[in-house]
Coordinates of C-alpha atoms in Angstrom, one line a residue:
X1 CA -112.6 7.7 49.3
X2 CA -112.7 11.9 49.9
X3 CA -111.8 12.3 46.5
X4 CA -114.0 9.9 45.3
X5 CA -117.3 11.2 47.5
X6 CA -116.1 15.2 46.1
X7 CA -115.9 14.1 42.8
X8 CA -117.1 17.4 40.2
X9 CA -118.7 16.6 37.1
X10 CA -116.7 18.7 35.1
X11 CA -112.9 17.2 36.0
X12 CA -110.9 19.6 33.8
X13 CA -112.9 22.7 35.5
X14 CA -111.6 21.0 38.9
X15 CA -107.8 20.7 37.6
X16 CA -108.0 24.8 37.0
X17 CA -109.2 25.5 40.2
X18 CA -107.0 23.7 42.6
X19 CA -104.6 25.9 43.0
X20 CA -107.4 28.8 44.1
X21 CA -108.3 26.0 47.3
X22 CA -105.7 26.1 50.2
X23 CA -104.0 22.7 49.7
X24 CA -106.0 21.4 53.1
X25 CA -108.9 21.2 51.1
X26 CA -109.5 19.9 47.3
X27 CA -112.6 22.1 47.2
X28 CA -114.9 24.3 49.1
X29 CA -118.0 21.5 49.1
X30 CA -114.7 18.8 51.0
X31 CA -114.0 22.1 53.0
X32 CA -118.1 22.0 54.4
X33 CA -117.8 18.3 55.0
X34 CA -114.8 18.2 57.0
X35 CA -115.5 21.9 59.1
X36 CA -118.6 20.3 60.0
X37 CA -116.8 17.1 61.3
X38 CA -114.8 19.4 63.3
X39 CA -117.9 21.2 64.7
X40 CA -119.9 18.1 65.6
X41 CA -116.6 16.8 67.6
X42 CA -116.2 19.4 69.6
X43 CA -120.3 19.7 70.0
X44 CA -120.1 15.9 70.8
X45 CA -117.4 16.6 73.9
X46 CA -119.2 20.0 74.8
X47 CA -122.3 17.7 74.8
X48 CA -121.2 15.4 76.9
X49 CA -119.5 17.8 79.7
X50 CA -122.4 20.0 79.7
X51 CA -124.9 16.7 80.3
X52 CA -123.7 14.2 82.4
X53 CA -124.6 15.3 85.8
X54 CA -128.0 16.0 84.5
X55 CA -128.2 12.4 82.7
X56 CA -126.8 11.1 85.7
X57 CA -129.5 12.4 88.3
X58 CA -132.8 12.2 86.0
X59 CA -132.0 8.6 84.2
X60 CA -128.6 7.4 86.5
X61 CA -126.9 7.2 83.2
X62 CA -124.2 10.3 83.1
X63 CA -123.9 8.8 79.5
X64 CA -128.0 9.3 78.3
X65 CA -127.7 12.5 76.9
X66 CA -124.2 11.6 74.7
X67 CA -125.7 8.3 73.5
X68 CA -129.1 10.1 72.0
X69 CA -126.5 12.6 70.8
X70 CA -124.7 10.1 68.7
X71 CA -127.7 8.1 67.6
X72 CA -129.2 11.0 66.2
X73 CA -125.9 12.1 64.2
X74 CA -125.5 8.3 63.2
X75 CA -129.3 9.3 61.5
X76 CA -128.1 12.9 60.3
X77 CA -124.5 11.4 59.0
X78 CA -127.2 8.9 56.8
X79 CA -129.5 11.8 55.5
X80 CA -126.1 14.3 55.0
X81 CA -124.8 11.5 52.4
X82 CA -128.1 10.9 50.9
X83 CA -128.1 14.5 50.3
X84 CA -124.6 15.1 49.0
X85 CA -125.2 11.8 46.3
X86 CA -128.7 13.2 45.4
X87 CA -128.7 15.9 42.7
X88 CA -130.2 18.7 44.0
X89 CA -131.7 19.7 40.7
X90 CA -134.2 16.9 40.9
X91 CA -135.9 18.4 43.9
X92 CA -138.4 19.9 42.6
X93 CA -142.3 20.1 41.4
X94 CA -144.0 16.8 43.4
X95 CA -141.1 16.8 45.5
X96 CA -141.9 19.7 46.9
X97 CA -145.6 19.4 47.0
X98 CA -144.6 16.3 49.1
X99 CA -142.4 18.2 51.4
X100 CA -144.9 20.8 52.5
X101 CA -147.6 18.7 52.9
X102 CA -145.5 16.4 55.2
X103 CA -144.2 19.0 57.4
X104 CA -147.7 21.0 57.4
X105 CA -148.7 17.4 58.5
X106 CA -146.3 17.0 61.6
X107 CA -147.2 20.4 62.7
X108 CA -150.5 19.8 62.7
X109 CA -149.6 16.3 64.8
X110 CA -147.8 18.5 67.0
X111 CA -150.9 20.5 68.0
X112 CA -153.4 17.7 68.5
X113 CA -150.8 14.8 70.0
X114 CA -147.6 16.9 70.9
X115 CA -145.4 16.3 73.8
X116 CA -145.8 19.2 76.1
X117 CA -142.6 20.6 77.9
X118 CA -141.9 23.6 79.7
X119 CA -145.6 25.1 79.0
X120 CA -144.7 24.4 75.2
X121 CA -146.0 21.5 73.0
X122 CA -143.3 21.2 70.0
X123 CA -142.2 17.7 70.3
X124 CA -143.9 13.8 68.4
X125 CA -142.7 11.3 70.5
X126 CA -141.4 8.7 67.9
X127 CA -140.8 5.1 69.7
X128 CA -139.3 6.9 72.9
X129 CA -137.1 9.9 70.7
X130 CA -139.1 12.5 70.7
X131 CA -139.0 14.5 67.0
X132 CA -139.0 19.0 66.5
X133 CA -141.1 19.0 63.2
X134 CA -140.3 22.7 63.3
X135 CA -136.8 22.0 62.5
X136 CA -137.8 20.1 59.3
X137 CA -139.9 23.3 58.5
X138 CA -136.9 25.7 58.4
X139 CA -135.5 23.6 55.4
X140 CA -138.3 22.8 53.6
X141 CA -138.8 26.7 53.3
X142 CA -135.3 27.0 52.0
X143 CA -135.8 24.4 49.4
X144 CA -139.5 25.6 48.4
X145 CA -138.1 29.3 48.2
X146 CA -134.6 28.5 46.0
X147 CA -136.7 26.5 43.8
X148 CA -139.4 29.0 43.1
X149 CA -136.2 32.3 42.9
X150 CA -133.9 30.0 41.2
X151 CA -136.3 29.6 37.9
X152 CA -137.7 33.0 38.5
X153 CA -134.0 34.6 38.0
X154 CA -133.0 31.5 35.2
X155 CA -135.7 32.7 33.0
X156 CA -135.4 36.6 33.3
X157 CA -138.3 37.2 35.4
X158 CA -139.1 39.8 38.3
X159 CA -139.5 38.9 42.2
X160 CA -142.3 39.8 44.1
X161 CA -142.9 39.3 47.5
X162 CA -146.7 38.6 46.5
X163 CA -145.6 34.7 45.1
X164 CA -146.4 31.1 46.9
X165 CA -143.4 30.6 48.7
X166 CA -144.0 33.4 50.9
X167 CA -147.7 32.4 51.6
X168 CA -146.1 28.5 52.8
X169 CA -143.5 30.2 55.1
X170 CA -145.9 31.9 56.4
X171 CA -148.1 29.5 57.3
X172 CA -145.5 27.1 58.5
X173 CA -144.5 30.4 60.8
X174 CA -148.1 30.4 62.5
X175 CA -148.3 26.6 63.0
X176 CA -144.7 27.0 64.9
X177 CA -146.0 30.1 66.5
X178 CA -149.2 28.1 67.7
X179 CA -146.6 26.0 69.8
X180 CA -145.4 28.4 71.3
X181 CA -142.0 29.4 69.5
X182 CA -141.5 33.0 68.6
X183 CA -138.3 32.4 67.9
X184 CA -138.4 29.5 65.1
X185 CA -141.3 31.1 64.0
X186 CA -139.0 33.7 62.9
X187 CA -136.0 32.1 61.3
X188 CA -138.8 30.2 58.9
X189 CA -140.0 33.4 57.8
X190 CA -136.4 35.0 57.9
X191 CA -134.8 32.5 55.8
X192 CA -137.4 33.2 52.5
X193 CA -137.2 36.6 53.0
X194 CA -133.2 36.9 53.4
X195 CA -133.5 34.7 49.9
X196 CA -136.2 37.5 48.4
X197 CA -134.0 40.2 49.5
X198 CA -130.9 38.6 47.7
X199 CA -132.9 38.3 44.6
X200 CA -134.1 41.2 44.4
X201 CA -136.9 42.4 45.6
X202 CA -139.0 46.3 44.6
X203 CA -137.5 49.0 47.1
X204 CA -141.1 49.4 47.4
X205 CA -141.6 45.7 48.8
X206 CA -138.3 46.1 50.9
X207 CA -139.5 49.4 52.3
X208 CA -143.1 47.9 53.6
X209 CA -141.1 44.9 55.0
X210 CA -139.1 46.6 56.9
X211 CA -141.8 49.0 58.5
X212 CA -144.1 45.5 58.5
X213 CA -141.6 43.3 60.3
X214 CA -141.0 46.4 62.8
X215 CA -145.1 46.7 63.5
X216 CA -145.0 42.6 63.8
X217 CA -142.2 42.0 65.9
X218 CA -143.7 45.0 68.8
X219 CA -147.3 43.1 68.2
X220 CA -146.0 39.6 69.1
X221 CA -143.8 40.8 72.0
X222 CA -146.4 42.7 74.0
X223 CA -148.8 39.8 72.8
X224 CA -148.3 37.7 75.2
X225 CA -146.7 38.8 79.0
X226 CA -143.9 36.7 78.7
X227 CA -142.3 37.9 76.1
X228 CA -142.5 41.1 77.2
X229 CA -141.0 40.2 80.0
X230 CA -138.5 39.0 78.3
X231 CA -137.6 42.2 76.6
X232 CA -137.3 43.8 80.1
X233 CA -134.9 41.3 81.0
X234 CA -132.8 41.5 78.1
X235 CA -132.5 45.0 78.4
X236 CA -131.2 44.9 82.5
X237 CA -131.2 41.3 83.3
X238 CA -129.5 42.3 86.8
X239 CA -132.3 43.7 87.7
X240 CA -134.4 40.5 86.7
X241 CA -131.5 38.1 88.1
X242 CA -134.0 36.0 90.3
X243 CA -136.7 35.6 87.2
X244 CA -136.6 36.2 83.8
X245 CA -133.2 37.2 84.1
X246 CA -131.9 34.4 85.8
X247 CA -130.5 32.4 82.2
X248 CA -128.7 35.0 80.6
X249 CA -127.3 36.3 84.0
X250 CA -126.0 32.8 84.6
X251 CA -124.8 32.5 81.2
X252 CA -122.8 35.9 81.4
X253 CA -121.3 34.6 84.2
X254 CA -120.2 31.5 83.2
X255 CA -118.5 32.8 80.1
X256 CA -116.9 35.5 82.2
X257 CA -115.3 32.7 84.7
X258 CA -113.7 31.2 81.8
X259 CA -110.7 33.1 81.0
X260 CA -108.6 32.7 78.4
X261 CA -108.1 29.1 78.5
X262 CA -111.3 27.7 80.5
X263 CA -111.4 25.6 84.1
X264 CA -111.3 22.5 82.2
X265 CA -113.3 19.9 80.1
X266 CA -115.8 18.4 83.0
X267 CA -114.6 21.4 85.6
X268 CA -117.0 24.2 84.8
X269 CA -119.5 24.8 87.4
X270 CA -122.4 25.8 85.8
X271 CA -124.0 22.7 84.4
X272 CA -124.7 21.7 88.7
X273 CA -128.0 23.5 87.9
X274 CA -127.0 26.9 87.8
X275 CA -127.3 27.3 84.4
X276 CA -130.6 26.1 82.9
X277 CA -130.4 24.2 79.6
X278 CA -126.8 23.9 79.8
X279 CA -126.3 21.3 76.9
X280 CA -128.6 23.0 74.7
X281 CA -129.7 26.2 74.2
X282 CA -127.2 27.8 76.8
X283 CA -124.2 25.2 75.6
X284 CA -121.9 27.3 74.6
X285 CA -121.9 29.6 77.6
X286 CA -120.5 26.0 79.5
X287 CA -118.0 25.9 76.2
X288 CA -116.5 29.3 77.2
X289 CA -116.4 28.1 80.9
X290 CA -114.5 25.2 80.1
X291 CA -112.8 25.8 77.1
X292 CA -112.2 29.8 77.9
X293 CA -111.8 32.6 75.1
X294 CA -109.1 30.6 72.8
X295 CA -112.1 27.5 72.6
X296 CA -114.9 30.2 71.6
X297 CA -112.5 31.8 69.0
X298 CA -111.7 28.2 67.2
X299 CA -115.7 27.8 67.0
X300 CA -116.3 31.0 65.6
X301 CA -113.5 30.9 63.2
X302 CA -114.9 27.4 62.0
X303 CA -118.5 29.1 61.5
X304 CA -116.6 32.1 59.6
X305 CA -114.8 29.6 57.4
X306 CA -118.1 27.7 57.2
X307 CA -119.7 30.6 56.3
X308 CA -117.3 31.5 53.4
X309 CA -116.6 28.1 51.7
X310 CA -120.8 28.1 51.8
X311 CA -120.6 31.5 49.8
X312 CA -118.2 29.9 47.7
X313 CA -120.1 27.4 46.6
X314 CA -123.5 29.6 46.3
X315 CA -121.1 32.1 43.8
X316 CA -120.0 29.5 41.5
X317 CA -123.4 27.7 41.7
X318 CA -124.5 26.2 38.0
X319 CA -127.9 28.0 38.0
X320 CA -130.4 30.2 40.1
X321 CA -131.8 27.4 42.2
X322 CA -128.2 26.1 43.3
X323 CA -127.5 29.3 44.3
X324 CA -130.4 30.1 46.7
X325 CA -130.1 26.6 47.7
X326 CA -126.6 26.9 49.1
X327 CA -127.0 30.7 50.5
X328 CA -130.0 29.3 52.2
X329 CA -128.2 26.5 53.9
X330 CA -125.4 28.8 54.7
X331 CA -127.6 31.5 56.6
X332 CA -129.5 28.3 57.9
X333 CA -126.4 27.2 59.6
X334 CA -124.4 29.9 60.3
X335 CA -127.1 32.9 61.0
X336 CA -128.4 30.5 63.9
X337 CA -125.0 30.2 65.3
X338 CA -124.5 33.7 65.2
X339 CA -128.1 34.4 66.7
X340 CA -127.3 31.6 69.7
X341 CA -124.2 33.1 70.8
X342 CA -125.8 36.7 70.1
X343 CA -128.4 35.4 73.0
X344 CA -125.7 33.4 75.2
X345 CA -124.0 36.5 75.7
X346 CA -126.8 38.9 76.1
X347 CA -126.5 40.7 73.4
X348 CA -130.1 40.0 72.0
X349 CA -133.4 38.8 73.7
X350 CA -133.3 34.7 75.2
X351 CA -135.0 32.6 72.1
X352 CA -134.7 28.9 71.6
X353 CA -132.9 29.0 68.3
X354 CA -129.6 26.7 69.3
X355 CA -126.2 26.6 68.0
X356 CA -125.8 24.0 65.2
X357 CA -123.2 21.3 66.0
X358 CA -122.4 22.2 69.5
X359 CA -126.1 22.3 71.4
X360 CA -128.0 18.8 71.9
X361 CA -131.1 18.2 69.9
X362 CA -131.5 15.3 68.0
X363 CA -133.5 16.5 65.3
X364 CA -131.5 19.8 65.2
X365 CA -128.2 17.5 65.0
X366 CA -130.0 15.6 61.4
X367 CA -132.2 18.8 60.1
X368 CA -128.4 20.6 60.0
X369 CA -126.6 17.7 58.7
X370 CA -128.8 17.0 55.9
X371 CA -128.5 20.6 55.0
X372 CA -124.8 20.7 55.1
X373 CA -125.6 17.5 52.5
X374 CA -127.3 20.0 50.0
X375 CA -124.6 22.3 50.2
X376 CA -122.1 19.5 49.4
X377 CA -124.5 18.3 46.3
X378 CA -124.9 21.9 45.0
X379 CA -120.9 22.4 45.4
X380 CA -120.0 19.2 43.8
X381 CA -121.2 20.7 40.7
X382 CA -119.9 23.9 40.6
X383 CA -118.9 25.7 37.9
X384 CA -115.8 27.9 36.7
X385 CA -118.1 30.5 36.1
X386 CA -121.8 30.7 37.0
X387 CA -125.0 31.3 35.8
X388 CA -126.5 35.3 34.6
X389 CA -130.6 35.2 34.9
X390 CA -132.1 34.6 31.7
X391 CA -129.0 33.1 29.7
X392 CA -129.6 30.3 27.7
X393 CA -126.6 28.8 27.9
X394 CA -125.1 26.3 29.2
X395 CA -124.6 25.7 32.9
X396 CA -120.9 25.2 32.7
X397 CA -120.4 28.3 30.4
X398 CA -122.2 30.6 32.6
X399 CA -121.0 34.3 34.0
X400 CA -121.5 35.7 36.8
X401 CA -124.8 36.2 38.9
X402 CA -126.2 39.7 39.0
X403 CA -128.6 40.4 41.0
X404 CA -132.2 41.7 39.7
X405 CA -132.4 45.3 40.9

């Protein structure tokens, strides 16, 4: 049925490249599927460990959290296969219209008849699950921007930073930042301009976004006192230990008591409400307490190999909007695992970005695993060789992208 599901379009281009694949995988878009799996079952035990006494003492079901966890993957499993089938090629024009204007929709919903939680409104409730429309919004601005780049770069053309796709990050940026979430605000806007930058961009444009982005970030920060507080916190969160320092203090310390091995799946103490969020944003500080420094190393080696079967697929790409299609996927995924644990251990400010797979969040769990679908559809038809912007020929005669300077 594997082989079946990874079939490639071109057979005899699959034949040559076998023997480039380690013989555990038949190609880099099976590699995605099945790293995923492995991601979502240790998220799923990881989940469970991190929730039950919390499930337990809120809705006297240790098992509420795990449940709602494997409902929403039973959703995201759906959408990931719908995706893979689905050539990625026909999402485009009306499509996409359809897509912003649903999502601008939801955020708009959010403001007026949002659950609030934790002074934030960023949650619909749906039929008692509640729904994140800002986790739809970080795909749609990967889809919207490959499309626009990927035809852009087909046809020979210069990127600007001054196009449409840019203008619709950004406003799906300040509806998320309405909410309040700095954070996803971010990774919308991050995620189109990591794809502008890979296209291409004037040194001119890159120059003004770097000094821009700088000039934003400090005006955000200091706009509101909590953030800034925040800052403070990051930078000595000893001396913050009994405030805004109190996560990230509790986090260090329940990734230090782990050792090499961990205390145990179901011994680590820090899910008895010393750690908040323990099963989401903060789960993999109770994965490092339970499962020590060999569990955080197999994670992190499945994001690297995640990471480099994604680029694998992105470099053989048949054309321009494959490409940015399945880097933007890739950095979806993987740059907000790197960014999690970055914040689990301290190492940058506390945000709510959480780590794909592992943390709980239903539409999180689906938004990811209809992404990792795209990737699979885009590396399903790969090419030996892929595509140069502006050739006219054909996709599976291609050479290799260069990037427009």
């Amino acid at each position: 049925m594997v082989n079946v599901f990874f079939w490639e379009e071109h057979q005899d281009v699959k034949e040559k490249k076998l023997g480039n694949f380690p013989r555990l995988w038949a190609s880099p878009a099976e590699a995605v599927f099945f790293i995923a799996g492995i991601l979502f079952v240790i998220g799923t035990i990881n989940v469970f460990s991190a929730s039950f006494v919390l499930g337990g003492q809120l809705f006297r079901d240790g098992y509420f959290f795990l449940t709602r966890h494997l409902i929403s993957f039973a959703v995201g499993f759906v959408a990931m296969l719908a995706a893979a089938v689905i050539d990625y090629r026909k999402i485009r024009r009306g499509w996409l219209l359809l897509a912003i204007l649903a999502v601008v929709g939801l955020l708009v919903a959010v403001h007026f008849m949002g659950v609030e939680a934790n002074g934030a409104r960023r949650w619909l409730n749906l039929g008692g699950f509640t729904f994140q429309p800002s986790e739809l919004a970080k795909l749609t601005a990967i889809i919207v921007t490959a499309a626009y780049l990927g035809a852009q770069l087909d046809r020979g053309r210069p990127v600007s930073l001054k196009s449409w796709p840019i203008a619709v990050s950004v406003v799906l940026g300040v509806f998320v930042l309405k909410q309040p979430d700095m954070g996803t605000a971010a990774v919308i806007v991050g995620l189109s301009l990591v794809l502008y930058i890979l296209a291409g961009i004037p040194k001119q444009e890159l120059y003004a976004l770097a000094l821009g982005g700088a000039g934003m970030t400090v005006y955000l920060v200091y706009a509101a006192a909590y953030r800034a507080e925040r800052i403070w916190a990051w930078l000595d969160p000893w001396a913050y230990q009994q405030t805004s320092g109190y996560q990230t203090v509790q986090s260090l310390l329940a990734i230090g008591s782990g050792g090499l091995f961990g205390s145990g799946l179901g011994m680590g103490a820090s899910k008895f409400h010393y750690l908040p969020e323990a099963h989401t944003d903060f789960a993999f500080a109770v994965l490092c307490q339970e499962m020590g420094f060999m569990g955080a190393v197999v994670v992190l080696l499945l994001l690297g190999a995640l990471a480099w079967y994604g680029l694998q697929i992105a470099s053989k790409a048949p054309d321009g909007y494959g490409f940015f299609l399945a880097a933007g996927v890739t950095t979806l995924v993987v740059g907000q695992a790197v960014g999690n644990i970055a914040m689990v251990s301290g190492v940058v400010p506390v945000t709510g970005v959480p780590l794909p797979f592992i943390s709980f969040g239903g539409t999180s769990l689906i938004v990811n695993c209809a992404a990792i679908g795209l990737l699979i559809s885009v590396g399903r038809r790969t090419t030996a060789k892929v595509f140069q912007p502006g050739s006219r020929s054909t996709p599976a005669h291609r050479s290799r992208l260069k990037l427009v300077k």
